[in-house]
mmCIF file of C-alpha atoms in Angstrom:
data_model
loop_
_atom_site.group_PDB
_atom_site.id
_atom_site.type_symbol
_atom_site.label_atom_id
_atom_site.label_comp_id
_atom_site.label_asym_id
_atom_site.label_seq_id
_atom_site.Cartn_x
_atom_site.Cartn_y
_atom_site.Cartn_z
ATOM 1 C CA MET B 28 -7.271 11.783 -6.657
ATOM 2 C CA LEU B 29 -7.289 9.342 -9.772
ATOM 3 C CA SER B 30 -10.409 5.731 -6.605
ATOM 4 C CA VAL B 31 -10.242 3.590 -3.727
ATOM 5 C CA THR B 32 -12.944 1.607 -5.530
ATOM 6 C CA HIS B 33 -12.510 0.870 -9.237
ATOM 7 C CA ARG B 34 -15.186 -0.105 -11.713
ATOM 8 C CA VAL B 35 -15.328 -0.670 -15.439
ATOM 9 C CA LEU B 36 -15.585 2.584 -17.359
ATOM 10 C CA LYS B 37 -18.137 2.616 -20.156
ATOM 11 C CA VAL B 38 -17.598 6.006 -21.721
ATOM 12 C CA SER B 39 -19.997 5.387 -24.581
ATOM 13 C CA ARG B 40 -22.904 5.437 -22.099
ATOM 14 C CA PHE B 41 -22.255 9.044 -21.122
ATOM 15 C CA ALA B 42 -20.381 10.490 -24.101
ATOM 16 C CA LYS B 43 -23.389 12.030 -25.888
ATOM 17 C CA PRO B 44 -21.996 15.604 -25.660
ATOM 18 C CA PHE B 45 -18.895 14.494 -27.589
ATOM 19 C CA THR B 46 -18.436 14.191 -31.326
ATOM 20 C CA PRO B 47 -18.067 10.613 -32.624
ATOM 21 C CA SER B 48 -14.281 10.988 -32.961
ATOM 22 C CA LEU B 49 -13.969 12.365 -29.421
ATOM 23 C CA SER B 50 -16.121 9.543 -28.101
ATOM 24 C CA VAL B 51 -13.688 7.057 -29.643
ATOM 25 C CA ALA B 52 -10.740 8.890 -28.079
ATOM 26 C CA TYR B 53 -12.323 8.856 -24.631
ATOM 27 C CA ASP B 54 -13.216 5.176 -25.083
ATOM 28 C CA VAL B 55 -9.516 4.456 -25.640
ATOM 29 C CA CYS B 56 -8.640 6.312 -22.416
ATOM 30 C CA ALA B 57 -11.333 4.424 -20.505
ATOM 31 C CA SER B 58 -10.076 1.088 -21.798
ATOM 32 C CA PHE B 59 -6.549 2.016 -20.798
ATOM 33 C CA ALA B 60 -7.717 2.961 -17.294
ATOM 34 C CA ARG B 61 -9.607 -0.324 -16.915
ATOM 35 C CA ASN B 62 -6.469 -2.298 -17.679
ATOM 36 C CA HIS B 63 -3.945 -0.245 -15.712
ATOM 37 C CA TYR B 64 -5.650 1.179 -12.627
ATOM 38 C CA GLU B 65 -4.015 1.033 -9.215
ATOM 39 C CA ASN B 66 -4.375 2.840 -5.903
ATOM 40 C CA PHE B 67 -5.142 6.389 -6.934
ATOM 41 C CA PRO B 68 -8.813 7.292 -7.593
ATOM 42 C CA VAL B 69 -9.558 6.376 -11.278
ATOM 43 C CA ALA B 70 -13.137 7.275 -12.182
ATOM 44 C CA SER B 71 -15.018 4.768 -10.064
ATOM 45 C CA TRP B 72 -18.750 4.225 -10.217
ATOM 46 C CA LEU B 73 -19.102 6.772 -7.413
ATOM 47 C CA MET B 74 -17.549 9.560 -9.442
ATOM 48 C CA PRO B 75 -20.105 11.756 -11.230
ATOM 49 C CA ARG B 76 -20.715 10.344 -14.691
ATOM 50 C CA HIS B 77 -19.817 13.509 -16.584
ATOM 51 C CA MET B 78 -16.370 13.530 -14.941
ATOM 52 C CA ARG B 79 -15.317 9.981 -15.758
ATOM 53 C CA PRO B 80 -14.107 10.386 -19.353
ATOM 54 C CA HIS B 81 -12.056 13.457 -18.435
ATOM 55 C CA VAL B 82 -10.478 11.752 -15.418
ATOM 56 C CA ALA B 83 -9.721 8.704 -17.580
ATOM 57 C CA ALA B 84 -7.911 10.922 -20.104
ATOM 58 C CA VAL B 85 -5.781 12.486 -17.358
ATOM 59 C CA TYR B 86 -5.071 9.073 -15.890
ATOM 60 C CA ALA B 87 -3.980 7.593 -19.222
ATOM 61 C CA PHE B 88 -1.569 10.488 -19.775
ATOM 62 C CA ALA B 89 -0.087 10.181 -16.277
ATOM 63 C CA ARG B 90 0.062 6.365 -16.253
ATOM 64 C CA ILE B 91 2.088 6.191 -19.461
ATOM 65 C CA ALA B 92 4.444 8.932 -18.276
ATOM 66 C CA ASP B 93 4.947 7.067 -14.998
ATOM 67 C CA ASP B 94 5.710 3.870 -16.917
ATOM 68 C CA MET B 95 8.265 5.754 -18.999
ATOM 69 C CA ALA B 96 10.125 6.751 -15.849
ATOM 70 C CA ASP B 97 9.954 3.236 -14.393
ATOM 71 C CA GLU B 98 11.046 1.279 -17.461
ATOM 72 C CA GLY B 99 14.145 -0.355 -15.991
ATOM 73 C CA GLU B 100 15.258 -1.967 -19.250
ATOM 74 C CA LEU B 101 15.927 1.463 -20.748
ATOM 75 C CA SER B 102 18.808 3.745 -19.842
ATOM 76 C CA GLN B 103 18.220 6.922 -17.886
ATOM 77 C CA ASP B 104 18.882 8.984 -21.002
ATOM 78 C CA GLN B 105 16.309 6.995 -22.973
ATOM 79 C CA ARG B 106 13.694 7.454 -20.260
ATOM 80 C CA HIS B 107 14.355 11.201 -20.112
ATOM 81 C CA ARG B 108 13.981 11.412 -23.884
ATOM 82 C CA SER B 109 10.675 9.581 -23.702
ATOM 83 C CA LEU B 110 9.335 12.021 -21.121
ATOM 84 C CA ASP B 111 10.645 14.970 -23.160
ATOM 85 C CA ALA B 112 8.751 13.688 -26.202
ATOM 86 C CA TRP B 113 5.637 13.130 -24.067
ATOM 87 C CA GLN B 114 5.826 16.735 -22.857
ATOM 88 C CA VAL B 115 6.081 17.996 -26.427
ATOM 89 C CA ARG B 116 2.880 16.126 -27.273
ATOM 90 C CA LEU B 117 1.237 17.642 -24.194
ATOM 91 C CA SER B 118 2.001 21.158 -25.394
ATOM 92 C CA LYS B 119 0.668 20.396 -28.875
ATOM 93 C CA CYS B 120 -2.555 18.826 -27.652
ATOM 94 C CA VAL B 121 -3.394 21.949 -25.636
ATOM 95 C CA THR B 122 -3.385 24.017 -28.826
ATOM 96 C CA GLY B 123 -5.481 21.453 -30.659
ATOM 97 C CA THR B 124 -2.622 20.238 -32.863
ATOM 98 C CA GLY B 125 -2.081 16.925 -31.111
ATOM 99 C CA LYS B 126 -4.630 14.700 -32.873
ATOM 100 C CA THR B 127 -2.248 13.360 -35.506
ATOM 101 C CA PHE B 128 0.601 11.468 -33.925
ATOM 102 C CA THR B 129 3.959 11.011 -35.607
ATOM 103 C CA ASN B 130 5.960 7.854 -35.019
ATOM 104 C CA ASP B 131 8.268 9.138 -32.294
ATOM 105 C CA ALA B 132 10.692 6.301 -31.560
ATOM 106 C CA ASP B 133 11.103 7.233 -27.898
ATOM 107 C CA ILE B 134 7.355 7.133 -27.261
ATOM 108 C CA MET B 135 6.725 4.013 -29.352
ATOM 109 C CA LYS B 136 8.774 2.032 -26.825
ATOM 110 C CA HIS B 137 5.864 2.503 -24.411
ATOM 111 C CA VAL B 138 2.640 2.962 -26.376
ATOM 112 C CA SER B 139 1.428 2.609 -29.953
ATOM 113 C CA PRO B 140 1.086 5.754 -32.080
ATOM 114 C CA GLU B 141 -2.648 5.107 -32.447
ATOM 115 C CA THR B 142 -3.244 4.892 -28.708
ATOM 116 C CA ALA B 143 -1.073 7.922 -27.979
ATOM 117 C CA SER B 144 -2.907 9.917 -30.639
ATOM 118 C CA GLN B 145 -6.307 9.147 -29.130
ATOM 119 C CA ILE B 146 -5.130 9.858 -25.572
ATOM 120 C CA PHE B 147 -3.791 13.283 -26.479
ATOM 121 C CA TYR B 148 -6.858 14.081 -28.583
ATOM 122 C CA ALA B 149 -9.077 13.417 -25.544
ATOM 123 C CA LEU B 150 -6.685 15.092 -23.112
ATOM 124 C CA GLY B 151 -6.450 18.247 -25.212
ATOM 125 C CA HIS B 152 -10.231 18.494 -25.227
ATOM 126 C CA THR B 153 -10.356 17.950 -21.443
ATOM 127 C CA ILE B 154 -7.709 20.613 -20.769
ATOM 128 C CA ARG B 155 -9.471 23.176 -22.938
ATOM 129 C CA ALA B 156 -12.983 22.344 -21.749
ATOM 130 C CA HIS B 157 -12.073 22.723 -18.071
ATOM 131 C CA LYS B 158 -9.337 25.342 -18.430
ATOM 132 C CA LEU B 159 -6.852 23.093 -16.641
ATOM 133 C CA PRO B 160 -3.507 24.778 -15.828
ATOM 134 C CA LEU B 161 -0.721 23.246 -17.883
ATOM 135 C CA SER B 162 1.573 23.719 -14.869
ATOM 136 C CA LEU B 163 -0.218 20.868 -13.066
ATOM 137 C CA PHE B 164 0.729 18.440 -15.843
ATOM 138 C CA GLN B 165 4.258 19.829 -15.953
ATOM 139 C CA ASP B 166 4.582 19.194 -12.209
ATOM 140 C CA LEU B 167 3.592 15.577 -12.779
ATOM 141 C CA LEU B 168 6.225 15.171 -15.478
ATOM 142 C CA SER B 169 8.793 16.799 -13.195
ATOM 143 C CA ALA B 170 8.059 14.205 -10.497
ATOM 144 C CA PHE B 171 8.297 11.349 -12.995
ATOM 145 C CA ARG B 172 11.688 12.629 -14.127
ATOM 146 C CA GLN B 173 12.792 12.702 -10.514
ATOM 147 C CA ASP B 174 11.807 9.031 -10.186
ATOM 148 C CA ILE B 175 14.474 8.168 -12.729
ATOM 149 C CA THR B 176 17.375 9.404 -10.599
ATOM 150 C CA THR B 177 16.091 9.808 -7.014
ATOM 151 C CA HIS B 178 15.254 6.659 -5.085
ATOM 152 C CA ARG B 179 15.643 7.854 -1.477
ATOM 153 C CA TYR B 180 14.871 11.028 0.450
ATOM 154 C CA ALA B 181 17.024 12.553 3.153
ATOM 155 C CA THR B 182 14.335 14.624 4.866
ATOM 156 C CA TRP B 183 10.586 14.842 5.314
ATOM 157 C CA SER B 184 10.495 18.170 3.476
ATOM 158 C CA GLN B 185 12.148 16.600 0.425
ATOM 159 C CA LEU B 186 9.583 13.813 0.417
ATOM 160 C CA LEU B 187 6.738 16.333 0.721
ATOM 161 C CA ASP B 188 8.123 18.292 -2.235
ATOM 162 C CA TYR B 189 8.029 15.123 -4.312
ATOM 163 C CA CYS B 190 4.406 14.482 -3.282
ATOM 164 C CA ARG B 191 3.573 18.110 -4.098
ATOM 165 C CA ARG B 192 4.421 17.365 -7.714
ATOM 166 C CA SER B 193 3.491 13.678 -8.006
ATOM 167 C CA ALA B 194 0.180 13.497 -6.103
ATOM 168 C CA ASN B 195 -1.217 16.967 -5.451
ATOM 169 C CA PRO B 196 -1.673 17.946 -9.121
ATOM 170 C CA ILE B 197 -4.107 15.058 -9.574
ATOM 171 C CA GLY B 198 -6.340 16.354 -6.794
ATOM 172 C CA ARG B 199 -6.380 19.874 -8.192
ATOM 173 C CA ILE B 200 -7.120 18.588 -11.692
ATOM 174 C CA VAL B 201 -10.053 16.495 -10.451
ATOM 175 C CA LEU B 202 -11.429 19.450 -8.488
ATOM 176 C CA ARG B 203 -11.361 21.627 -11.589
ATOM 177 C CA ILE B 204 -13.012 18.940 -13.685
ATOM 178 C CA ALA B 205 -15.721 18.873 -11.002
ATOM 179 C CA GLY B 206 -16.056 22.667 -11.215
ATOM 180 C CA TYR B 207 -14.276 23.680 -7.982
ATOM 181 C CA ARG B 208 -11.555 26.332 -7.933
ATOM 182 C CA GLU B 209 -11.543 27.603 -4.335
ATOM 183 C CA SER B 210 -8.108 28.032 -2.757
ATOM 184 C CA GLU B 211 -9.336 26.484 0.511
ATOM 185 C CA LEU B 212 -10.315 23.297 -1.298
ATOM 186 C CA ASP B 213 -6.976 23.255 -3.123
ATOM 187 C CA ARG B 214 -5.127 23.336 0.202
ATOM 188 C CA ALA B 215 -7.290 20.577 1.649
ATOM 189 C CA SER B 216 -6.842 18.536 -1.519
ATOM 190 C CA ASP B 217 -3.063 18.862 -1.297
ATOM 191 C CA GLY B 218 -3.062 17.472 2.233
ATOM 192 C CA PHE B 219 -5.444 14.692 1.241
ATOM 193 C CA CYS B 220 -3.509 13.625 -1.868
ATOM 194 C CA THR B 221 -0.138 13.713 -0.132
ATOM 195 C CA ALA B 222 -1.576 11.607 2.710
ATOM 196 C CA LEU B 223 -2.956 9.049 0.244
ATOM 197 C CA GLN B 224 0.360 8.765 -1.565
ATOM 198 C CA LEU B 225 2.344 8.418 1.661
ATOM 199 C CA THR B 226 -0.075 5.718 2.810
ATOM 200 C CA ASN B 227 0.562 3.868 -0.426
ATOM 201 C CA PHE B 228 4.318 4.186 0.106
ATOM 202 C CA LEU B 229 3.935 2.675 3.581
ATOM 203 C CA GLN B 230 1.814 -0.160 2.215
ATOM 204 C CA ASP B 231 4.308 -0.943 -0.524
ATOM 205 C CA LEU B 232 7.548 -0.548 1.419
ATOM 206 C CA LYS B 233 8.583 -4.110 0.636
ATOM 207 C CA GLN B 234 7.770 -3.896 -3.068
ATOM 208 C CA ASP B 235 9.409 -0.478 -3.429
ATOM 209 C CA TRP B 236 12.526 -1.688 -1.651
ATOM 210 C CA GLN B 237 12.769 -4.632 -4.041
ATOM 211 C CA ARG B 238 12.691 -2.083 -6.880
ATOM 212 C CA GLY B 239 15.463 -0.058 -5.243
ATOM 213 C CA ARG B 240 13.282 2.682 -3.754
ATOM 214 C CA LEU B 241 12.712 3.781 -0.188
ATOM 215 C CA TYR B 242 10.286 6.512 0.865
ATOM 216 C CA VAL B 243 11.041 6.620 4.585
ATOM 217 C CA PRO B 244 13.213 9.741 5.141
ATOM 218 C CA GLU B 245 16.786 9.040 6.121
ATOM 219 C CA ASP B 246 16.636 11.432 9.073
ATOM 220 C CA ASP B 247 13.791 9.336 10.548
ATOM 221 C CA LEU B 248 15.887 6.206 10.097
ATOM 222 C CA SER B 249 18.763 7.907 11.876
ATOM 223 C CA GLU B 250 16.578 9.130 14.761
ATOM 224 C CA CYS B 251 15.232 5.623 15.331
ATOM 225 C CA GLY B 252 18.461 3.751 14.645
ATOM 226 C CA ALA B 253 16.918 1.788 11.790
ATOM 227 C CA MET B 254 19.437 -0.008 9.593
ATOM 228 C CA VAL B 255 18.794 -0.126 5.848
ATOM 229 C CA GLY B 256 20.794 -3.341 5.691
ATOM 230 C CA HIS B 257 18.117 -5.095 7.730
ATOM 231 C CA LEU B 258 15.727 -4.759 4.800
ATOM 232 C CA GLU B 259 18.065 -6.867 2.699
ATOM 233 C CA VAL B 260 17.200 -9.856 4.890
ATOM 234 C CA GLY B 261 13.597 -8.855 5.548
ATOM 235 C CA ARG B 262 14.278 -7.951 9.164
ATOM 236 C CA PHE B 263 11.654 -5.489 10.345
ATOM 237 C CA ASP B 264 12.685 -4.736 13.924
ATOM 238 C CA GLN B 265 11.560 -2.185 16.518
ATOM 239 C CA ALA B 266 13.817 0.496 15.045
ATOM 240 C CA TRP B 267 12.027 0.152 11.721
ATOM 241 C CA GLN B 268 8.666 0.190 13.486
ATOM 242 C CA CYS B 269 9.749 3.439 15.128
ATOM 243 C CA ALA B 270 10.694 4.997 11.773
ATOM 244 C CA LEU B 271 7.440 3.951 10.146
ATOM 245 C CA GLY B 272 5.543 5.190 13.181
ATOM 246 C CA ARG B 273 6.957 8.664 12.690
ATOM 247 C CA VAL B 274 5.808 8.696 9.070
ATOM 248 C CA VAL B 275 2.386 7.310 10.054
ATOM 249 C CA ASN B 276 1.881 10.117 12.587
ATOM 250 C CA ARG B 277 2.723 12.835 10.072
ATOM 251 C CA THR B 278 0.555 11.192 7.434
ATOM 252 C CA ARG B 279 -2.361 11.103 9.870
ATOM 253 C CA GLN B 280 -1.943 14.844 10.380
ATOM 254 C CA LEU B 281 -2.105 15.372 6.624
ATOM 255 C CA PHE B 282 -5.360 13.422 6.476
ATOM 256 C CA SER B 283 -6.699 15.879 9.068
ATOM 257 C CA VAL B 284 -5.643 18.745 6.815
ATOM 258 C CA GLY B 285 -7.490 17.061 3.959
ATOM 259 C CA ARG B 286 -10.711 16.302 5.821
ATOM 260 C CA PRO B 287 -12.471 19.577 4.849
ATOM 261 C CA LEU B 288 -12.294 18.438 1.237
ATOM 262 C CA CYS B 289 -14.806 15.682 2.053
ATOM 263 C CA ASP B 290 -17.305 18.318 3.196
ATOM 264 C CA GLY B 291 -16.438 20.986 0.637
ATOM 265 C CA VAL B 292 -17.641 19.127 -2.462
ATOM 266 C CA HIS B 293 -21.100 17.804 -3.224
ATOM 267 C CA GLY B 294 -22.937 14.828 -4.650
ATOM 268 C CA ARG B 295 -21.311 11.526 -5.471
ATOM 269 C CA LEU B 296 -17.821 12.998 -5.421
ATOM 270 C CA ARG B 297 -18.273 13.826 -1.720
ATOM 271 C CA PHE B 298 -19.122 10.190 -0.970
ATOM 272 C CA GLU B 299 -16.158 8.960 -3.029
ATOM 273 C CA LEU B 300 -13.762 11.202 -1.112
ATOM 274 C CA ARG B 301 -15.185 10.148 2.240
ATOM 275 C CA LEU B 302 -14.496 6.521 1.369
ATOM 276 C CA ALA B 303 -10.951 7.354 0.270
ATOM 277 C CA TRP B 304 -10.335 9.306 3.486
ATOM 278 C CA LEU B 305 -11.717 6.541 5.707
ATOM 279 C CA GLY B 306 -9.869 3.853 3.777
ATOM 280 C CA GLY B 307 -6.555 5.657 4.130
ATOM 281 C CA LEU B 308 -6.958 6.039 7.879
ATOM 282 C CA THR B 309 -7.959 2.386 8.196
ATOM 283 C CA ILE B 310 -4.659 1.373 6.615
ATOM 284 C CA LEU B 311 -2.745 3.705 8.940
ATOM 285 C CA ASP B 312 -4.557 2.164 11.916
ATOM 286 C CA ARG B 313 -3.414 -1.279 10.812
ATOM 287 C CA LEU B 314 0.135 -0.105 10.432
ATOM 288 C CA GLU B 315 0.076 1.456 13.885
ATOM 289 C CA HIS B 316 -2.015 -0.980 15.925
ATOM 290 C CA GLY B 317 -2.015 -4.194 13.916
ATOM 291 C CA SER B 318 0.905 -6.090 12.443
ATOM 292 C CA PRO B 319 3.480 -3.420 11.581
ATOM 293 C CA ASP B 320 5.787 -5.811 9.717
ATOM 294 C CA VAL B 321 5.036 -4.845 6.124
ATOM 295 C CA PHE B 322 7.529 -7.459 4.956
ATOM 296 C CA LYS B 323 5.210 -10.201 6.214
ATOM 297 C CA SER B 324 1.820 -8.705 5.422
ATOM 298 C CA ARG B 325 0.793 -5.754 3.267
ATOM 299 C CA PRO B 326 -1.869 -3.728 5.113
ATOM 300 C CA ARG B 327 -4.891 -3.220 2.881
ATOM 301 C CA ILE B 328 -8.645 -2.849 2.792
ATOM 302 C CA GLN B 329 -10.401 -6.217 3.039
ATOM 303 C CA LYS B 330 -13.826 -7.140 1.691
ATOM 304 C CA SER B 331 -14.977 -7.420 5.291
ATOM 305 C CA ASP B 332 -14.197 -3.716 5.743
ATOM 306 C CA LEU B 333 -16.494 -2.509 2.989
ATOM 307 C CA PHE B 334 -19.784 -2.450 4.896
ATOM 308 C CA SER B 335 -18.203 -0.555 7.803
ATOM 309 C CA LEU B 336 -16.564 1.964 5.469
ATOM 310 C CA LEU B 337 -19.781 2.513 3.536
ATOM 311 C CA TRP B 338 -21.758 2.952 6.754
ATOM 312 C CA ARG B 339 -19.261 5.426 8.183
ATOM 313 C CA ALA B 340 -19.269 7.363 4.909
ATOM 314 C CA VAL B 341 -23.068 7.588 5.017
ATOM 315 C CA MET B 342 -23.161 8.526 8.715
ATOM 316 C CA TRP B 343 -20.278 10.996 8.307
ATOM 317 C CA LYS B 344 -19.783 13.428 11.181
#
């Protein structure tokens, strides 16, 4: 859950509990998040203030790792080495030895030593302060490594396993930063985060295809008779609508699994999650009942939707 709405992070306004050097480190993470945010929840104005610097630190770590995997100008071996070096820094920051950053050539291709040093200084503090399981960060890195070599998925279960490692850890990390550790909320969060990521895949089918990736399972394509070659010419026919419809239906079910999360947390975070949940379903509705040709129009939340979404979040039932 890095948010459907994004706002400028001003860590210095709420960093009083931090030492001056930590405040600087969190400011660097906040600046990075401002300049690189995308679809996943990244510390919006709705998120409780005390959570924002910690979420920004997690986001900065994950965003750079994701960029390492996606850097097409580098060979696969170079990208793997970059992620290996990033994981080494992760392990060191957890023990409090990650403040000083050496000039690792594989990492310097993606981020300056100064920025990396500040990110890991803040992240190490966040991990220790909230007792975050290192396995959640390792799952993220595992998914990013998979991005380097795997660009299509044969089955729904394979796609879900990817989401388990690429999306679900973020939800569990945010819950722990917020102070929640209940297994029921973890399960709801997993469904919610997987649904959000799948919705994003459906939105970005055209862009992902142009980058050589396809997140519609091959067995769904086969069942519907959808031809991958049709995407080469931008032909989005009924067979492709059928395949996307199957993914939409399963994604809608995952949103249902995730709905208890919106009632299981409190305060501003509850309102943020309600908006994310409603926004995701709105996009699915447009894929299913509006114009399904994602090659002509990317389904998204419009400004005209905001009042309705806010009202429904307030009047939540």
